[in-house]
């Protein structure tokens, strides 16, 4: 709430500029809003503390949040209308002025009522910095049972069990249940140990499906299940349950001291000990769910004694437990800054076991307007979002997905906490929603289903205030998974939800996008990835506020609209894996705000020149440049100024057709000028390059983060670059380098080679005759070697 109000206050301050409020009356009304909001800002700290126990204050804050959303939408309407007039060269009509004035005047009236109510609620001014503790909790994990398999001595385990022990949490369970029975044949007649960690399913049918393949196993096999609910176990007639016991008092006190102070007792912190004892008792001496969490929460405070007493006396301890949300988690949430609370609350839209992609989540935060505060000149909203995500990760609101370090998950208790925070503003479409509630929701999501019927969404006709319409999934979605969406839903969606800022229909078999999408004036984020669309309608170019456009994996997409240059706010376009798109979308060079442009084609029907990239000064992230054989002069490549661009992934592609026009020296000069900024690059792919050798920057050890290199189809190359000197290189793939006869010293470089390499692959090396190495250390970390 506080973060949203702060952002809105900044918008009001800028909305009185000539372009947004071009006449005196409107300026006056907006100034009133600004002054009123400032008065309310002063009491938000007090209100956020009192809402914990005072339902009247909580209702007041909800009303304020609803009104803040409405004000934000009105300001957005005014700003969008101004952009439209500027683009087409028209003046604002009197009718438009009157409508805007009326809306702002209405907002002022409602805000005045809330100001009067704040006095009745006795909300007072407090130091806005109170409660904003500066702490990073490094390693708190919510209630996760120990992985019992890992506690077994390896030799004893092999003697006891004739096949490997398995550990599985609920996130992996759904995929295991659907495995074909043939994949379980190796269990036949064998004894096994299977550990199911943190099961929250209550379905007897799920259990039968899971255990059915195990009926062929040998007697003596065991299944260990951990759960916080015993409903399923009682259904299975298991009544003699082993329940987790509390720690002894002294052990519990030691655990708090260890995580809060870095020592095993309070001998050197006697003033804190009474508070520690009280906190231990309130936690009921449960180790991981409470004591470890609070220990981390209490660490590194500037005024330890005062803060420890505040935690001990917090009214949160007196509140009833909501489901599985323990008081410790609520304390951890209330310790967050206003901005982090806002970002965490947004995550209530995602189902349990959702695999979060950090980049995707940050893009959504930006689209929702959560990262509007000023940033340093060398930073971006995306960088700021990454910092916030990392802080939530450090506080264990996120944790790494067990099988994919690049993805993240929320423990289901944390997910429950997020849902309780989301309240009346966030909802998942999991059941019928009453019309009165639907009218209030601002953000909504639903889990993809194979077939989505029209009747599922008929209630959306009352959700006129909805800002977010987001499709999600449980666990990982495979490329072969198919989801079908009624075309009538799509047509009605754009009519019924005029205030949408985020629209994600990723993964659905949608072939046509209606022209009416151009009426979504507020839209910032449009994700149609992995759909079956073949083109985007021209009306997309009327979405002046659009910031992110994702059509990744739209294999049939072959055409972009012609007036893309109108989307001045567009900063992210993802057109990866679009097989039939063979030219750069027209107007790209005019989009000065672009930060990420995943794929570029030099030449094509539009005649895109590589020099068109020189004005895109903010390009960063992932980029692929194809058609480099069409670059006539290496100086044109130099003008792109790649050495100053913060690319994390770079792919450079020449045509795989070799004819007499290809000049190896020229292509080397072009590649040399495409050297990216070395401190950011993590992945490099060079495809069908026609030079005899590589420029010096390929393999330069100054690329300290470069961990993945792929060189493919460079058939004229006779020598490899010194990639062995890259300190962080973990994966190296070399394919179809027909001209290379000797692999050795030139690849390894001088000194110890490939200090971090884990995977090395050579394929289709038709001319390779000899492998030679020097006497230095080579491949100390190699795990996989492929030759084909």
mmCIF file of C-alpha atoms in Angstrom, residues 383-569:
data_model
loop_
_atom_site.group_PDB
_atom_site.id
_atom_site.type_symbol
_atom_site.label_atom_id
_atom_site.label_comp_id
_atom_site.label_asym_id
_atom_site.label_seq_id
_atom_site.Cartn_x
_atom_site.Cartn_y
_atom_site.Cartn_z
ATOM 1 C CA UNK A 383 18.245 -4.050 -12.496
ATOM 2 C CA UNK A 384 16.222 -2.681 -9.593
ATOM 3 C CA UNK A 385 13.752 -5.555 -9.940
ATOM 4 C CA UNK A 386 16.591 -8.071 -9.844
ATOM 5 C CA UNK A 387 17.876 -6.504 -6.629
ATOM 6 C CA UNK A 388 14.454 -6.765 -5.007
ATOM 7 C CA UNK A 389 14.073 -10.366 -6.143
ATOM 8 C CA UNK A 390 17.487 -11.238 -4.739
ATOM 9 C CA UNK A 391 16.534 -9.717 -1.408
ATOM 10 C CA UNK A 392 13.345 -11.786 -1.264
ATOM 11 C CA UNK A 393 15.455 -14.809 -2.166
ATOM 12 C CA UNK A 394 17.931 -14.019 0.611
ATOM 13 C CA UNK A 395 15.014 -13.851 3.032
ATOM 14 C CA UNK A 396 13.829 -17.263 1.772
ATOM 15 C CA UNK A 397 10.538 -16.057 0.349
ATOM 16 C CA UNK A 398 11.896 -17.804 -2.740
ATOM 17 C CA UNK A 399 14.210 -20.791 -3.014
ATOM 18 C CA UNK A 400 15.925 -22.494 -5.928
ATOM 19 C CA UNK A 401 13.944 -25.144 -7.774
ATOM 20 C CA UNK A 402 15.553 -28.475 -6.810
ATOM 21 C CA UNK A 403 16.208 -29.626 -10.383
ATOM 22 C CA UNK A 404 16.848 -26.299 -12.111
ATOM 23 C CA UNK A 405 18.995 -23.632 -10.479
ATOM 24 C CA UNK A 406 17.779 -21.011 -12.966
ATOM 25 C CA UNK A 407 14.191 -21.288 -11.703
ATOM 26 C CA UNK A 408 12.687 -20.583 -8.291
ATOM 27 C CA UNK A 409 9.801 -21.850 -6.189
ATOM 28 C CA UNK A 410 7.901 -20.769 -3.106
ATOM 29 C CA UNK A 411 7.339 -23.144 -0.256
ATOM 30 C CA UNK A 412 3.608 -23.731 0.063
ATOM 31 C CA UNK A 413 3.511 -22.012 3.470
ATOM 32 C CA UNK A 414 5.024 -18.926 1.860
ATOM 33 C CA UNK A 415 2.450 -19.213 -0.917
ATOM 34 C CA UNK A 416 -0.316 -19.338 1.705
ATOM 35 C CA UNK A 417 1.156 -16.220 3.267
ATOM 36 C CA UNK A 418 1.119 -14.429 -0.091
ATOM 37 C CA UNK A 419 -2.544 -15.347 -0.610
ATOM 38 C CA UNK A 420 -3.468 -13.960 2.806
ATOM 39 C CA UNK A 421 -1.647 -10.727 1.917
ATOM 40 C CA UNK A 422 -3.310 -10.444 -1.511
ATOM 41 C CA UNK A 423 -6.704 -10.036 0.117
ATOM 42 C CA UNK A 424 -9.398 -8.419 -2.000
ATOM 43 C CA UNK A 425 -7.064 -7.242 -4.766
ATOM 44 C CA UNK A 426 -5.523 -10.504 -6.007
ATOM 45 C CA UNK A 427 -7.310 -13.725 -6.884
ATOM 46 C CA UNK A 428 -6.795 -17.017 -8.651
ATOM 47 C CA UNK A 429 -9.729 -18.160 -10.752
ATOM 48 C CA UNK A 430 -10.154 -21.520 -9.038
ATOM 49 C CA UNK A 431 -13.881 -21.374 -8.286
ATOM 50 C CA UNK A 432 -16.944 -19.222 -8.839
ATOM 51 C CA UNK A 433 -16.524 -15.693 -7.525
ATOM 52 C CA UNK A 434 -19.359 -13.538 -6.278
ATOM 53 C CA UNK A 435 -20.124 -10.530 -8.456
ATOM 54 C CA UNK A 436 -19.510 -8.037 -5.637
ATOM 55 C CA UNK A 437 -16.009 -9.446 -5.054
ATOM 56 C CA UNK A 438 -15.250 -9.672 -8.760
ATOM 57 C CA UNK A 439 -15.951 -5.980 -9.232
ATOM 58 C CA UNK A 440 -13.203 -5.187 -6.719
ATOM 59 C CA UNK A 441 -10.422 -7.491 -7.893
ATOM 60 C CA UNK A 442 -7.568 -5.800 -9.746
ATOM 61 C CA UNK A 443 -5.338 -8.775 -10.516
ATOM 62 C CA UNK A 444 -6.413 -12.280 -11.489
ATOM 63 C CA UNK A 445 -4.794 -15.470 -12.754
ATOM 64 C CA UNK A 446 -5.885 -18.941 -13.723
ATOM 65 C CA UNK A 447 -4.087 -22.244 -14.246
ATOM 66 C CA UNK A 448 -3.989 -23.526 -17.835
ATOM 67 C CA UNK A 449 -6.248 -26.424 -18.671
ATOM 68 C CA UNK A 450 -6.221 -28.573 -21.792
ATOM 69 C CA UNK A 451 -9.587 -27.184 -22.861
ATOM 70 C CA UNK A 452 -10.834 -23.852 -21.510
ATOM 71 C CA UNK A 453 -14.580 -23.492 -21.995
ATOM 72 C CA UNK A 454 -16.306 -20.161 -22.497
ATOM 73 C CA UNK A 455 -18.530 -20.566 -19.433
ATOM 74 C CA UNK A 456 -15.473 -20.534 -17.162
ATOM 75 C CA UNK A 457 -14.986 -16.852 -17.972
ATOM 76 C CA UNK A 458 -18.539 -15.595 -18.244
ATOM 77 C CA UNK A 459 -18.235 -13.994 -14.807
ATOM 78 C CA UNK A 460 -15.473 -11.723 -16.124
ATOM 79 C CA UNK A 461 -18.145 -9.451 -17.553
ATOM 80 C CA UNK A 462 -18.311 -7.813 -14.137
ATOM 81 C CA UNK A 463 -14.557 -7.339 -13.704
ATOM 82 C CA UNK A 464 -14.273 -3.914 -15.292
ATOM 83 C CA UNK A 465 -11.443 -2.854 -12.952
ATOM 84 C CA UNK A 466 -9.183 -5.822 -13.678
ATOM 85 C CA UNK A 467 -5.571 -4.914 -14.495
ATOM 86 C CA UNK A 468 -4.074 -8.371 -14.750
ATOM 87 C CA UNK A 469 -5.210 -11.439 -16.677
ATOM 88 C CA UNK A 470 -2.470 -13.999 -16.259
ATOM 89 C CA UNK A 471 -2.229 -17.650 -17.268
ATOM 90 C CA UNK A 472 -0.066 -19.847 -15.062
ATOM 91 C CA UNK A 473 0.802 -23.517 -14.665
ATOM 92 C CA UNK A 474 1.657 -25.951 -11.902
ATOM 93 C CA UNK A 475 5.212 -27.231 -12.195
ATOM 94 C CA UNK A 476 7.078 -27.330 -15.498
ATOM 95 C CA UNK A 477 5.208 -27.167 -18.807
ATOM 96 C CA UNK A 478 6.556 -29.459 -21.507
ATOM 97 C CA UNK A 479 6.820 -28.273 -25.123
ATOM 98 C CA UNK A 480 4.438 -31.028 -26.190
ATOM 99 C CA UNK A 481 1.672 -29.905 -23.818
ATOM 100 C CA UNK A 482 -1.357 -28.462 -25.632
ATOM 101 C CA UNK A 483 -3.882 -25.988 -24.241
ATOM 102 C CA UNK A 484 -6.914 -24.815 -26.178
ATOM 103 C CA UNK A 485 -8.707 -21.524 -25.676
ATOM 104 C CA UNK A 486 -12.149 -20.566 -27.004
ATOM 105 C CA UNK A 487 -11.842 -17.768 -29.593
ATOM 106 C CA UNK A 488 -15.035 -16.207 -28.237
ATOM 107 C CA UNK A 489 -13.309 -15.721 -24.879
ATOM 108 C CA UNK A 490 -10.589 -13.707 -26.564
ATOM 109 C CA UNK A 491 -13.030 -11.458 -28.413
ATOM 110 C CA UNK A 492 -15.046 -10.733 -25.277
ATOM 111 C CA UNK A 493 -11.960 -10.349 -23.127
ATOM 112 C CA UNK A 494 -10.809 -7.165 -24.840
ATOM 113 C CA UNK A 495 -14.266 -5.625 -24.592
ATOM 114 C CA UNK A 496 -14.961 -6.549 -20.968
ATOM 115 C CA UNK A 497 -11.552 -5.699 -19.477
ATOM 116 C CA UNK A 498 -10.634 -2.202 -20.736
ATOM 117 C CA UNK A 499 -8.121 -1.450 -17.956
ATOM 118 C CA UNK A 500 -5.827 -4.444 -18.528
ATOM 119 C CA UNK A 501 -2.129 -3.719 -18.079
ATOM 120 C CA UNK A 502 -0.937 -7.314 -18.171
ATOM 121 C CA UNK A 503 -2.308 -9.900 -20.593
ATOM 122 C CA UNK A 504 -0.617 -13.294 -20.669
ATOM 123 C CA UNK A 505 -2.081 -16.113 -22.777
ATOM 124 C CA UNK A 506 1.154 -18.028 -23.087
ATOM 125 C CA UNK A 507 0.957 -21.629 -24.263
ATOM 126 C CA UNK A 508 -2.555 -21.559 -25.710
ATOM 127 C CA UNK A 509 -3.324 -22.674 -29.257
ATOM 128 C CA UNK A 510 -4.525 -19.242 -30.359
ATOM 129 C CA UNK A 511 -4.327 -18.669 -34.113
ATOM 130 C CA UNK A 512 -5.862 -15.186 -34.478
ATOM 131 C CA UNK A 513 -5.620 -12.055 -32.370
ATOM 132 C CA UNK A 514 -8.723 -9.831 -32.783
ATOM 133 C CA UNK A 515 -8.265 -6.251 -34.009
ATOM 134 C CA UNK A 516 -10.075 -5.141 -30.856
ATOM 135 C CA UNK A 517 -6.874 -5.696 -28.890
ATOM 136 C CA UNK A 518 -6.005 -2.148 -29.959
ATOM 137 C CA UNK A 519 -8.628 -0.804 -27.529
ATOM 138 C CA UNK A 520 -6.605 -1.901 -24.476
ATOM 139 C CA UNK A 521 -5.087 1.547 -23.989
ATOM 140 C CA UNK A 522 -3.501 0.712 -20.632
ATOM 141 C CA UNK A 523 -1.740 -2.476 -21.766
ATOM 142 C CA UNK A 524 1.953 -2.703 -20.796
ATOM 143 C CA UNK A 525 2.646 -6.417 -21.118
ATOM 144 C CA UNK A 526 1.440 -8.742 -23.882
ATOM 145 C CA UNK A 527 2.580 -12.358 -23.817
ATOM 146 C CA UNK A 528 1.368 -14.634 -26.618
ATOM 147 C CA UNK A 529 4.362 -16.964 -26.477
ATOM 148 C CA UNK A 530 4.059 -20.523 -27.817
ATOM 149 C CA UNK A 531 0.729 -19.730 -29.487
ATOM 150 C CA UNK A 532 -0.134 -20.592 -33.098
ATOM 151 C CA UNK A 533 -0.552 -17.030 -34.373
ATOM 152 C CA UNK A 534 0.806 -16.250 -37.853
ATOM 153 C CA UNK A 535 0.687 -12.462 -37.575
ATOM 154 C CA UNK A 536 -0.145 -9.626 -35.218
ATOM 155 C CA UNK A 537 -2.939 -7.229 -36.167
ATOM 156 C CA UNK A 538 -2.070 -3.656 -37.111
ATOM 157 C CA UNK A 539 -4.113 -2.400 -34.166
ATOM 158 C CA UNK A 540 -1.342 -3.586 -31.810
ATOM 159 C CA UNK A 541 0.462 -0.395 -32.845
ATOM 160 C CA UNK A 542 -2.244 1.625 -31.039
ATOM 161 C CA UNK A 543 -1.049 0.278 -27.690
ATOM 162 C CA UNK A 544 1.035 3.358 -26.888
ATOM 163 C CA UNK A 545 1.829 2.189 -23.347
ATOM 164 C CA UNK A 546 3.063 -1.265 -24.392
ATOM 165 C CA UNK A 547 6.444 -2.033 -22.824
ATOM 166 C CA UNK A 548 6.854 -5.792 -23.241
ATOM 167 C CA UNK A 549 5.868 -7.900 -26.253
ATOM 168 C CA UNK A 550 6.590 -11.632 -26.052
ATOM 169 C CA UNK A 551 5.960 -13.931 -29.016
ATOM 170 C CA UNK A 552 8.704 -16.414 -28.173
ATOM 171 C CA UNK A 553 8.059 -19.868 -29.631
ATOM 172 C CA UNK A 554 5.342 -18.716 -32.051
ATOM 173 C CA UNK A 555 6.636 -20.981 -34.808
ATOM 174 C CA UNK A 556 4.088 -19.848 -37.381
ATOM 175 C CA UNK A 557 4.573 -16.108 -36.873
ATOM 176 C CA UNK A 558 5.761 -14.614 -40.162
ATOM 177 C CA UNK A 559 4.650 -10.981 -40.099
ATOM 178 C CA UNK A 560 4.726 -7.987 -37.777
ATOM 179 C CA UNK A 561 2.517 -4.893 -38.147
ATOM 180 C CA UNK A 562 3.948 -2.022 -40.202
ATOM 181 C CA UNK A 563 3.615 0.841 -37.697
ATOM 182 C CA UNK A 564 5.637 -0.527 -34.827
ATOM 183 C CA UNK A 565 7.472 2.817 -34.652
ATOM 184 C CA UNK A 566 4.408 4.217 -32.801
ATOM 185 C CA UNK A 567 5.205 2.105 -29.726
ATOM 186 C CA UNK A 568 7.631 4.589 -28.208
ATOM 187 C CA UNK A 569 7.509 2.940 -24.766
#
